Amino acid sequence: MKAAVIVFPGSNCDRDVQVALQKRMGTAPHMVWHRETDLPKTDLIVLPGGFSYGDYLRCGAMAANSPIMRAVVAAAKAGTPVLGICNGFQILIESGLLPGALMRNRDLKFICKDVTMRVETTDTIFTSHYNNGEVITIPVAHHDGNYFADNETVKRLEGDGRVVLRYSDAEGNITDDANINGSVNNIAGIVDEERRIFGLMPHPERVIEPLHRGTHGAYMFDSLLEALA
Amino acid sequence: MKARVHVTLKNGVLDPQGKAVHHALQGLGFAGVEDVRQGKFIEIELEGTDVEKARSDVKEMCEKLLANTVIENYDIDIVA
């Protein structure tokens, strides 16, 4: 099981996710610079969080057009799983691998805090080690995480069970108060039709050991290890 | 030749920044403001003199990069 982490100018969670992958999977991932045009042989592609290209134009828009992304899109379409965290989620959307848009947070604030969310499906290679309906705590750190899609798209996402994570209160209730950024239906993370591409705003790599005050992110990497080993 | 592109949020897409600006304008005493929508203005220098070609090139730029057509509209002005 060998992953590849794509590093863009302005990525700042690439090292954290590198450590998380190494710790939970036992193998150090490839670190691939955005100027590369080919991917090494890999079982999983990770687009890390950060502020690629300074968030110029729209978050993720420039990164989506960088040389390596052609290889990432081709690999994703050929079935290689992709995990996009925060800015990585924004890049997945800008490259058309996931539908919708991530807009400025409803209250215009940069939100950096621990957030509770409900696991909506364990039927993905990213979430098989959670329980359906489980409430987990994972930190977020973003300015543009307000998920939006047209009604048709939202209906399709919901109908196909492709909403993986939803902002909730500590009891798992999906309320407007718990909706930190104004996302449609409290959406925090979605998968593509094949359930192989996962984009989420929270940062699982920041909660993988007790020193982090929590380990809820670790199970995501454990799920992947079991599915891809 | 110059292309001027306005990128604006589609109707029905909430514009929290426009709302905040609206609120601030009201705070300054501009009572007659009914709504504010915020967008982007992009100016592009182009070679050549073929206006129609310029328009179709810039349209492609908008579709591929300058606008996110899920939430944004764009408007192209070619200036000689």
PDB file of N, CA, C and O in Angstrom, chain A residues 17-82:
ATOM      1  N   VAL A  17      -0.217  15.073   6.448  1.00  0.00           N
ATOM      2  CA  VAL A  17      -0.848  13.904   5.862  1.00  0.00           C
ATOM      3  C   VAL A  17       0.216  12.852   5.531  1.00  0.00           C
ATOM      4  O   VAL A  17      -0.048  11.647   5.603  1.00  0.00           O
ATOM      5  N   GLN A  18       1.406  13.301   5.236  1.00  0.00           N
ATOM      6  CA  GLN A  18       2.531  12.379   5.017  1.00  0.00           C
ATOM      7  C   GLN A  18       2.785  11.558   6.289  1.00  0.00           C
ATOM      8  O   GLN A  18       2.900  10.333   6.247  1.00  0.00           O
ATOM      9  N   VAL A  19       2.807  12.249   7.426  1.00  0.00           N
ATOM     10  CA  VAL A  19       3.035  11.580   8.716  1.00  0.00           C
ATOM     11  C   VAL A  19       1.869  10.637   9.032  1.00  0.00           C
ATOM     12  O   VAL A  19       2.076   9.490   9.450  1.00  0.00           O
ATOM     13  N   ALA A  20       0.650  11.117   8.801  1.00  0.00           N
ATOM     14  CA  ALA A  20      -0.528  10.286   9.084  1.00  0.00           C
ATOM     15  C   ALA A  20      -0.505   9.010   8.250  1.00  0.00           C
ATOM     16  O   ALA A  20      -0.758   7.909   8.765  1.00  0.00           O
ATOM     17  N   LEU A  21      -0.194   9.137   6.967  1.00  0.00           N
ATOM     18  CA  LEU A  21      -0.156   7.968   6.088  1.00  0.00           C
ATOM     19  C   LEU A  21       0.929   6.998   6.546  1.00  0.00           C
ATOM     20  O   LEU A  21       0.712   5.792   6.627  1.00  0.00           O
ATOM     21  N   GLN A  22       2.087   7.533   6.867  1.00  0.00           N
ATOM     22  CA  GLN A  22       3.197   6.687   7.302  1.00  0.00           C
ATOM     23  C   GLN A  22       2.836   5.967   8.599  1.00  0.00           C
ATOM     24  O   GLN A  22       3.065   4.766   8.743  1.00  0.00           O
ATOM     25  N   LYS A  23       2.256   6.697   9.551  1.00  0.00           N
ATOM     26  CA  LYS A  23       1.950   6.109  10.856  1.00  0.00           C
ATOM     27  C   LYS A  23       0.868   5.054  10.771  1.00  0.00           C
ATOM     28  O   LYS A  23       0.945   4.024  11.422  1.00  0.00           O
ATOM     29  N   ARG A  24      -0.197   5.333  10.014  1.00  0.00           N
ATOM     30  CA  ARG A  24      -1.320   4.415   9.992  1.00  0.00           C
ATOM     31  C   ARG A  24      -1.150   3.300   8.971  1.00  0.00           C
ATOM     32  O   ARG A  24      -1.789   2.272   9.078  1.00  0.00           O
ATOM     33  N   MET A  25      -0.324   3.527   7.949  1.00  0.00           N
ATOM     34  CA  MET A  25      -0.214   2.530   6.892  1.00  0.00           C
ATOM     35  C   MET A  25       1.146   1.867   6.866  1.00  0.00           C
ATOM     36  O   MET A  25       1.349   0.879   6.159  1.00  0.00           O
ATOM     37  N   GLY A  26       2.086   2.415   7.587  1.00  0.00           N
ATOM     38  CA  GLY A  26       3.389   1.770   7.692  1.00  0.00           C
ATOM     39  C   GLY A  26       4.315   2.033   6.516  1.00  0.00           C
ATOM     40  O   GLY A  26       5.447   1.537   6.502  1.00  0.00           O
ATOM     41  N   THR A  27       3.863   2.779   5.530  1.00  0.00           N
ATOM     42  CA  THR A  27       4.717   3.075   4.383  1.00  0.00           C
ATOM     43  C   THR A  27       4.720   4.577   4.126  1.00  0.00           C
ATOM     44  O   THR A  27       3.656   5.197   4.124  1.00  0.00           O
ATOM     45  N   ALA A  28       5.893   5.129   3.900  1.00  0.00           N
ATOM     46  CA  ALA A  28       5.960   6.562   3.592  1.00  0.00           C
ATOM     47  C   ALA A  28       5.397   6.801   2.197  1.00  0.00           C
ATOM     48  O   ALA A  28       5.703   6.058   1.268  1.00  0.00           O
ATOM     49  N   PRO A  29       4.556   7.808   2.029  1.00  0.00           N
ATOM     50  CA  PRO A  29       3.998   8.072   0.701  1.00  0.00           C
ATOM     51  C   PRO A  29       5.012   8.759  -0.213  1.00  0.00           C
ATOM     52  O   PRO A  29       5.973   9.359   0.258  1.00  0.00           O
ATOM     53  N   HIS A  30       4.790   8.644  -1.522  1.00  0.00           N
ATOM     54  CA  HIS A  30       5.531   9.486  -2.469  1.00  0.00           C
ATOM     55  C   HIS A  30       5.070  10.918  -2.259  1.00  0.00           C
ATOM     56  O   HIS A  30       3.874  11.157  -2.071  1.00  0.00           O
ATOM     57  N   MET A  31       5.986  11.873  -2.336  1.00  0.00           N
ATOM     58  CA  MET A  31       5.588  13.276  -2.339  1.00  0.00           C
ATOM     59  C   MET A  31       5.818  13.774  -3.774  1.00  0.00           C
ATOM     60  O   MET A  31       6.948  13.739  -4.279  1.00  0.00           O
ATOM     61  N   VAL A  32       4.770  14.212  -4.429  1.00  0.00           N
ATOM     62  CA  VAL A  32       4.855  14.531  -5.859  1.00  0.00           C
ATOM     63  C   VAL A  32       4.614  16.020  -6.077  1.00  0.00           C
ATOM     64  O   VAL A  32       3.543  16.545  -5.749  1.00  0.00           O
ATOM     65  N   TRP A  33       5.593  16.696  -6.621  1.00  0.00           N
ATOM     66  CA  TRP A  33       5.527  18.143  -6.870  1.00  0.00           C
ATOM     67  C   TRP A  33       4.589  18.441  -8.036  1.00  0.00           C
ATOM     68  O   TRP A  33       4.507  17.669  -8.992  1.00  0.00           O
ATOM     69  N   HIS A  34       3.900  19.543  -7.966  1.00  0.00           N
ATOM     70  CA  HIS A  34       2.852  19.873  -8.949  1.00  0.00           C
ATOM     71  C   HIS A  34       3.357  19.978 -10.381  1.00  0.00           C
ATOM     72  O   HIS A  34       2.588  19.873 -11.326  1.00  0.00           O
ATOM     73  N   ARG A  35       4.661  20.203 -10.567  1.00  0.00           N
ATOM     74  CA  ARG A  35       5.190  20.356 -11.920  1.00  0.00           C
ATOM     75  C   ARG A  35       5.410  19.029 -12.632  1.00  0.00           C
ATOM     76  O   ARG A  35       5.635  18.995 -13.845  1.00  0.00           O
ATOM     77  N   GLU A  36       5.387  17.937 -11.864  1.00  0.00           N
ATOM     78  CA  GLU A  36       5.546  16.614 -12.480  1.00  0.00           C
ATOM     79  C   GLU A  36       4.389  16.378 -13.449  1.00  0.00           C
ATOM     80  O   GLU A  36       3.286  16.886 -13.256  1.00  0.00           O
ATOM     81  N   THR A  37       4.665  15.552 -14.467  1.00  0.00           N
ATOM     82  CA  THR A  37       3.586  15.237 -15.399  1.00  0.00           C
ATOM     83  C   THR A  37       3.159  13.780 -15.287  1.00  0.00           C
ATOM     84  O   THR A  37       2.142  13.380 -15.850  1.00  0.00           O
ATOM     85  N   ASP A  38       3.967  12.972 -14.560  1.00  0.00           N
ATOM     86  CA  ASP A  38       3.621  11.560 -14.371  1.00  0.00           C
ATOM     87  C   ASP A  38       3.538  11.238 -12.891  1.00  0.00           C
ATOM     88  O   ASP A  38       4.287  11.781 -12.085  1.00  0.00           O
ATOM     89  N   LEU A  39       2.635  10.311 -12.573  1.00  0.00           N
ATOM     90  CA  LEU A  39       2.522   9.840 -11.190  1.00  0.00           C
ATOM     91  C   LEU A  39       3.338   8.575 -11.030  1.00  0.00           C
ATOM     92  O   LEU A  39       3.382   7.753 -11.950  1.00  0.00           O
ATOM     93  N   PRO A  40       3.965   8.381  -9.858  1.00  0.00           N
ATOM     94  CA  PRO A  40       4.565   7.072  -9.595  1.00  0.00           C
ATOM     95  C   PRO A  40       3.441   6.043  -9.436  1.00  0.00           C
ATOM     96  O   PRO A  40       2.278   6.408  -9.271  1.00  0.00           O
ATOM     97  N   LYS A  41       3.788   4.774  -9.461  1.00  0.00           N
ATOM     98  CA  LYS A  41       2.783   3.728  -9.258  1.00  0.00           C
ATOM     99  C   LYS A  41       2.222   3.899  -7.845  1.00  0.00           C
ATOM    100  O   LYS A  41       2.979   3.929  -6.875  1.00  0.00           O
ATOM    101  N   THR A  42       0.923   4.036  -7.748  1.00  0.00           N
ATOM    102  CA  THR A  42       0.359   4.367  -6.445  1.00  0.00           C
ATOM    103  C   THR A  42      -1.031   3.754  -6.261  1.00  0.00           C
ATOM    104  O   THR A  42      -1.755   3.543  -7.229  1.00  0.00           O
ATOM    105  N   ASP A  43      -1.373   3.451  -4.991  1.00  0.00           N
ATOM    106  CA  ASP A  43      -2.680   2.863  -4.683  1.00  0.00           C
ATOM    107  C   ASP A  43      -3.689   3.914  -4.248  1.00  0.00           C
ATOM    108  O   ASP A  43      -4.883   3.642  -4.131  1.00  0.00           O
ATOM    109  N   LEU A  44      -3.192   5.110  -3.944  1.00  0.00           N
ATOM    110  CA  LEU A  44      -4.060   6.163  -3.411  1.00  0.00           C
ATOM    111  C   LEU A  44      -3.404   7.510  -3.690  1.00  0.00           C
ATOM    112  O   LEU A  44      -2.204   7.680  -3.471  1.00  0.00           O
ATOM    113  N   ILE A  45      -4.203   8.459  -4.169  1.00  0.00           N
ATOM    114  CA  ILE A  45      -3.696   9.819  -4.380  1.00  0.00           C
ATOM    115  C   ILE A  45      -4.318  10.716  -3.318  1.00  0.00           C
ATOM    116  O   ILE A  45      -5.530  10.652  -3.078  1.00  0.00           O
ATOM    117  N   VAL A  46      -3.487  11.525  -2.661  1.00  0.00           N
ATOM    118  CA  VAL A  46      -4.012  12.461  -1.666  1.00  0.00           C
ATOM    119  C   VAL A  46      -3.721  13.890  -2.111  1.00  0.00           C
ATOM    120  O   VAL A  46      -2.581  14.242  -2.427  1.00  0.00           O
ATOM    121  N   LEU A  47      -4.776  14.714  -2.156  1.00  0.00           N
ATOM    122  CA  LEU A  47      -4.618  16.148  -2.393  1.00  0.00           C
ATOM    123  C   LEU A  47      -4.747  16.815  -1.028  1.00  0.00           C
ATOM    124  O   LEU A  47      -5.826  16.788  -0.426  1.00  0.00           O
ATOM    125  N   PRO A  48      -3.668  17.382  -0.519  1.00  0.00           N
ATOM    126  CA  PRO A  48      -3.671  17.874   0.862  1.00  0.00           C
ATOM    127  C   PRO A  48      -4.299  19.256   1.003  1.00  0.00           C
ATOM    128  O   PRO A  48      -4.579  19.937   0.015  1.00  0.00           O
ATOM    129  N   GLY A  49      -4.484  19.667   2.251  1.00  0.00           N
ATOM    130  CA  GLY A  49      -5.021  20.989   2.538  1.00  0.00           C
ATOM    131  C   GLY A  49      -3.963  22.069   2.371  1.00  0.00           C
ATOM    132  O   GLY A  49      -2.780  21.792   2.197  1.00  0.00           O
ATOM    133  N   GLY A  50      -4.428  23.296   2.407  1.00  0.00           N
ATOM    134  CA  GLY A  50      -3.513  24.428   2.273  1.00  0.00           C
ATOM    135  C   GLY A  50      -4.138  25.534   1.470  1.00  0.00           C
ATOM    136  O   GLY A  50      -5.374  25.670   1.412  1.00  0.00           O
ATOM    137  N   PHE A  51      -3.291  26.324   0.847  1.00  0.00           N
ATOM    138  CA  PHE A  51      -3.752  27.487   0.071  1.00  0.00           C
ATOM    139  C   PHE A  51      -3.013  27.491  -1.251  1.00  0.00           C
ATOM    140  O   PHE A  51      -2.211  28.375  -1.533  1.00  0.00           O
ATOM    141  N   SER A  52      -3.236  26.430  -2.048  1.00  0.00           N
ATOM    142  CA  SER A  52      -2.489  26.290  -3.285  1.00  0.00           C
ATOM    143  C   SER A  52      -2.623  27.562  -4.134  1.00  0.00           C
ATOM    144  O   SER A  52      -3.720  28.091  -4.271  1.00  0.00           O
ATOM    145  N   TYR A  53      -1.501  28.010  -4.656  1.00  0.00           N
ATOM    146  CA  TYR A  53      -1.447  29.224  -5.496  1.00  0.00           C
ATOM    147  C   TYR A  53      -2.127  30.417  -4.816  1.00  0.00           C
ATOM    148  O   TYR A  53      -2.743  31.260  -5.476  1.00  0.00           O
ATOM    149  N   GLY A  54      -2.032  30.465  -3.484  1.00  0.00           N
ATOM    150  CA  GLY A  54      -2.569  31.619  -2.766  1.00  0.00           C
ATOM    151  C   GLY A  54      -4.069  31.811  -2.932  1.00  0.00           C
ATOM    152  O   GLY A  54      -4.572  32.922  -2.742  1.00  0.00           O
ATOM    153  N   ASP A  55      -4.782  30.725  -3.297  1.00  0.00           N
ATOM    154  CA  ASP A  55      -6.238  30.832  -3.516  1.00  0.00           C
ATOM    155  C   ASP A  55      -6.571  31.837  -4.619  1.00  0.00           C
ATOM    156  O   ASP A  55      -7.681  32.394  -4.636  1.00  0.00           O
ATOM    157  N   TYR A  56      -5.638  32.102  -5.532  1.00  0.00           N
ATOM    158  CA  TYR A  56      -5.905  33.067  -6.609  1.00  0.00           C
ATOM    159  C   TYR A  56      -7.100  32.630  -7.453  1.00  0.00           C
ATOM    160  O   TYR A  56      -7.296  31.445  -7.685  1.00  0.00           O
ATOM    161  N   LEU A  57      -7.848  33.578  -7.928  1.00  0.00           N
ATOM    162  CA  LEU A  57      -9.054  33.414  -8.749  1.00  0.00           C
ATOM    163  C   LEU A  57     -10.181  32.758  -7.960  1.00  0.00           C
ATOM    164  O   LEU A  57     -11.151  33.412  -7.645  1.00  0.00           O
ATOM    165  N   ARG A  58     -10.078  31.465  -7.685  1.00  0.00           N
ATOM    166  CA  ARG A  58     -10.994  30.762  -6.775  1.00  0.00           C
ATOM    167  C   ARG A  58     -10.164  29.672  -6.111  1.00  0.00           C
ATOM    168  O   ARG A  58      -9.227  29.150  -6.724  1.00  0.00           O
ATOM    169  N   CYS A  59     -10.515  29.298  -4.890  1.00  0.00           N
ATOM    170  CA  CYS A  59      -9.742  28.262  -4.202  1.00  0.00           C
ATOM    171  C   CYS A  59      -9.682  27.004  -5.071  1.00  0.00           C
ATOM    172  O   CYS A  59     -10.713  26.491  -5.490  1.00  0.00           O
ATOM    173  N   GLY A  60      -8.485  26.546  -5.347  1.00  0.00           N
ATOM    174  CA  GLY A  60      -8.316  25.291  -6.088  1.00  0.00           C
ATOM    175  C   GLY A  60      -8.307  25.441  -7.596  1.00  0.00           C
ATOM    176  O   GLY A  60      -7.961  24.508  -8.310  1.00  0.00           O
ATOM    177  N   ALA A  61      -8.676  26.632  -8.102  1.00  0.00           N
ATOM    178  CA  ALA A  61      -8.824  26.799  -9.560  1.00  0.00           C
ATOM    179  C   ALA A  61      -7.485  26.689 -10.283  1.00  0.00           C
ATOM    180  O   ALA A  61      -7.392  26.086 -11.358  1.00  0.00           O
ATOM    181  N   MET A  62      -6.440  27.280  -9.725  1.00  0.00           N
ATOM    182  CA  MET A  62      -5.140  27.237 -10.388  1.00  0.00           C
ATOM    183  C   MET A  62      -4.545  25.834 -10.258  1.00  0.00           C
ATOM    184  O   MET A  62      -4.007  25.279 -11.219  1.00  0.00           O
ATOM    185  N   ALA A  63      -4.644  25.260  -9.068  1.00  0.00           N
ATOM    186  CA  ALA A  63      -4.095  23.913  -8.844  1.00  0.00           C
ATOM    187  C   ALA A  63      -4.735  22.905  -9.791  1.00  0.00           C
ATOM    188  O   ALA A  63      -4.054  22.008 -10.304  1.00  0.00           O
ATOM    189  N   ALA A  64      -6.037  23.079 -10.039  1.00  0.00           N
ATOM    190  CA  ALA A  64      -6.743  22.136 -10.904  1.00  0.00           C
ATOM    191  C   ALA A  64      -6.159  22.136 -12.313  1.00  0.00           C
ATOM    192  O   ALA A  64      -6.330  21.178 -13.064  1.00  0.00           O
ATOM    193  N   ASN A  65      -5.472  23.209 -12.674  1.00  0.00           N
ATOM    194  CA  ASN A  65      -4.896  23.315 -14.007  1.00  0.00           C
ATOM    195  C   ASN A  65      -3.381  23.114 -14.019  1.00  0.00           C
ATOM    196  O   ASN A  65      -2.729  23.397 -15.017  1.00  0.00           O
ATOM    197  N   SER A  66      -2.808  22.666 -12.910  1.00  0.00           N
ATOM    198  CA  SER A  66      -1.363  22.461 -12.873  1.00  0.00           C
ATOM    199  C   SER A  66      -1.019  21.142 -13.580  1.00  0.00           C
ATOM    200  O   SER A  66      -1.868  20.265 -13.725  1.00  0.00           O
ATOM    201  N   PRO A  67       0.256  21.020 -14.052  1.00  0.00           N
ATOM    202  CA  PRO A  67       0.629  19.864 -14.872  1.00  0.00           C
ATOM    203  C   PRO A  67       0.252  18.499 -14.265  1.00  0.00           C
ATOM    204  O   PRO A  67      -0.312  17.648 -14.960  1.00  0.00           O
ATOM    205  N   ILE A  68       0.507  18.290 -12.977  1.00  0.00           N
ATOM    206  CA  ILE A  68       0.286  16.955 -12.387  1.00  0.00           C
ATOM    207  C   ILE A  68      -1.188  16.569 -12.397  1.00  0.00           C
ATOM    208  O   ILE A  68      -1.536  15.383 -12.406  1.00  0.00           O
ATOM    209  N   MET A  69      -2.085  17.578 -12.423  1.00  0.00           N
ATOM    210  CA  MET A  69      -3.506  17.249 -12.298  1.00  0.00           C
ATOM    211  C   MET A  69      -4.046  16.485 -13.504  1.00  0.00           C
ATOM    212  O   MET A  69      -5.015  15.746 -13.392  1.00  0.00           O
ATOM    213  N   ARG A  70      -3.379  16.645 -14.663  1.00  0.00           N
ATOM    214  CA  ARG A  70      -3.810  15.844 -15.813  1.00  0.00           C
ATOM    215  C   ARG A  70      -3.622  14.360 -15.502  1.00  0.00           C
ATOM    216  O   ARG A  70      -4.481  13.529 -15.786  1.00  0.00           O
ATOM    217  N   ALA A  71      -2.461  14.045 -14.885  1.00  0.00           N
ATOM    218  CA  ALA A  71      -2.181  12.654 -14.514  1.00  0.00           C
ATOM    219  C   ALA A  71      -3.126  12.187 -13.403  1.00  0.00           C
ATOM    220  O   ALA A  71      -3.583  11.040 -13.402  1.00  0.00           O
ATOM    221  N   VAL A  72      -3.438  13.091 -12.467  1.00  0.00           N
ATOM    222  CA  VAL A  72      -4.336  12.733 -11.358  1.00  0.00           C
ATOM    223  C   VAL A  72      -5.739  12.428 -11.889  1.00  0.00           C
ATOM    224  O   VAL A  72      -6.350  11.418 -11.520  1.00  0.00           O
ATOM    225  N   VAL A  73      -6.222  13.285 -12.781  1.00  0.00           N
ATOM    226  CA  VAL A  73      -7.561  13.076 -13.337  1.00  0.00           C
ATOM    227  C   VAL A  73      -7.612  11.761 -14.118  1.00  0.00           C
ATOM    228  O   VAL A  73      -8.553  10.972 -13.980  1.00  0.00           O
ATOM    229  N   ALA A  74      -6.547  11.513 -14.907  1.00  0.00           N
ATOM    230  CA  ALA A  74      -6.513  10.271 -15.696  1.00  0.00           C
ATOM    231  C   ALA A  74      -6.500   9.052 -14.770  1.00  0.00           C
ATOM    232  O   ALA A  74      -7.238   8.082 -14.986  1.00  0.00           O
ATOM    233  N   ALA A  75      -5.682   9.101 -13.708  1.00  0.00           N
ATOM    234  CA  ALA A  75      -5.593   7.980 -12.771  1.00  0.00           C
ATOM    235  C   ALA A  75      -6.925   7.781 -12.050  1.00  0.00           C
ATOM    236  O   ALA A  75      -7.395   6.650 -11.872  1.00  0.00           O
ATOM    237  N   ALA A  76      -7.548   8.895 -11.648  1.00  0.00           N
ATOM    238  CA  ALA A  76      -8.835   8.817 -10.945  1.00  0.00           C
ATOM    239  C   ALA A  76      -9.878   8.173 -11.847  1.00  0.00           C
ATOM    240  O   ALA A  76     -10.661   7.321 -11.410  1.00  0.00           O
ATOM    241  N   LYS A  77      -9.883   8.572 -13.126  1.00  0.00           N
ATOM    242  CA  LYS A  77     -10.869   8.023 -14.045  1.00  0.00           C
ATOM    243  C   LYS A  77     -10.603   6.553 -14.318  1.00  0.00           C
ATOM    244  O   LYS A  77     -11.512   5.799 -14.666  1.00  0.00           O
ATOM    245  N   ALA A  78      -9.339   6.134 -14.136  1.00  0.00           N
ATOM    246  CA  ALA A  78      -8.995   4.726 -14.335  1.00  0.00           C
ATOM    247  C   ALA A  78      -9.194   3.922 -13.049  1.00  0.00           C
ATOM    248  O   ALA A  78      -8.900   2.730 -13.005  1.00  0.00           O
ATOM    249  N   GLY A  79      -9.662   4.577 -11.967  1.00  0.00           N
ATOM    250  CA  GLY A  79     -10.032   3.832 -10.773  1.00  0.00           C
ATOM    251  C   GLY A  79      -9.142   3.997  -9.555  1.00  0.00           C
ATOM    252  O   GLY A  79      -9.433   3.460  -8.494  1.00  0.00           O
ATOM    253  N   THR A  80      -8.041   4.758  -9.668  1.00  0.00           N
ATOM    254  CA  THR A  80      -7.208   4.992  -8.483  1.00  0.00           C
ATOM    255  C   THR A  80      -7.982   5.871  -7.501  1.00  0.00           C
ATOM    256  O   THR A  80      -8.476   6.924  -7.884  1.00  0.00           O
ATOM    257  N   PRO A  81      -8.106   5.444  -6.240  1.00  0.00           N
ATOM    258  CA  PRO A  81      -8.837   6.265  -5.264  1.00  0.00           C
ATOM    259  C   PRO A  81      -8.142   7.602  -5.010  1.00  0.00           C
ATOM    260  O   PRO A  81      -6.908   7.674  -5.050  1.00  0.00           O
ATOM    261  N   VAL A  82      -8.941   8.629  -4.778  1.00  0.00           N
ATOM    262  CA  VAL A  82      -8.397   9.958  -4.494  1.00  0.00           C
ATOM    263  C   VAL A  82      -9.061  10.498  -3.229  1.00  0.00           C
ATOM    264  O   VAL A  82     -10.282  10.439  -3.089  1.00  0.00           O
TER     265      VAL A  82
END
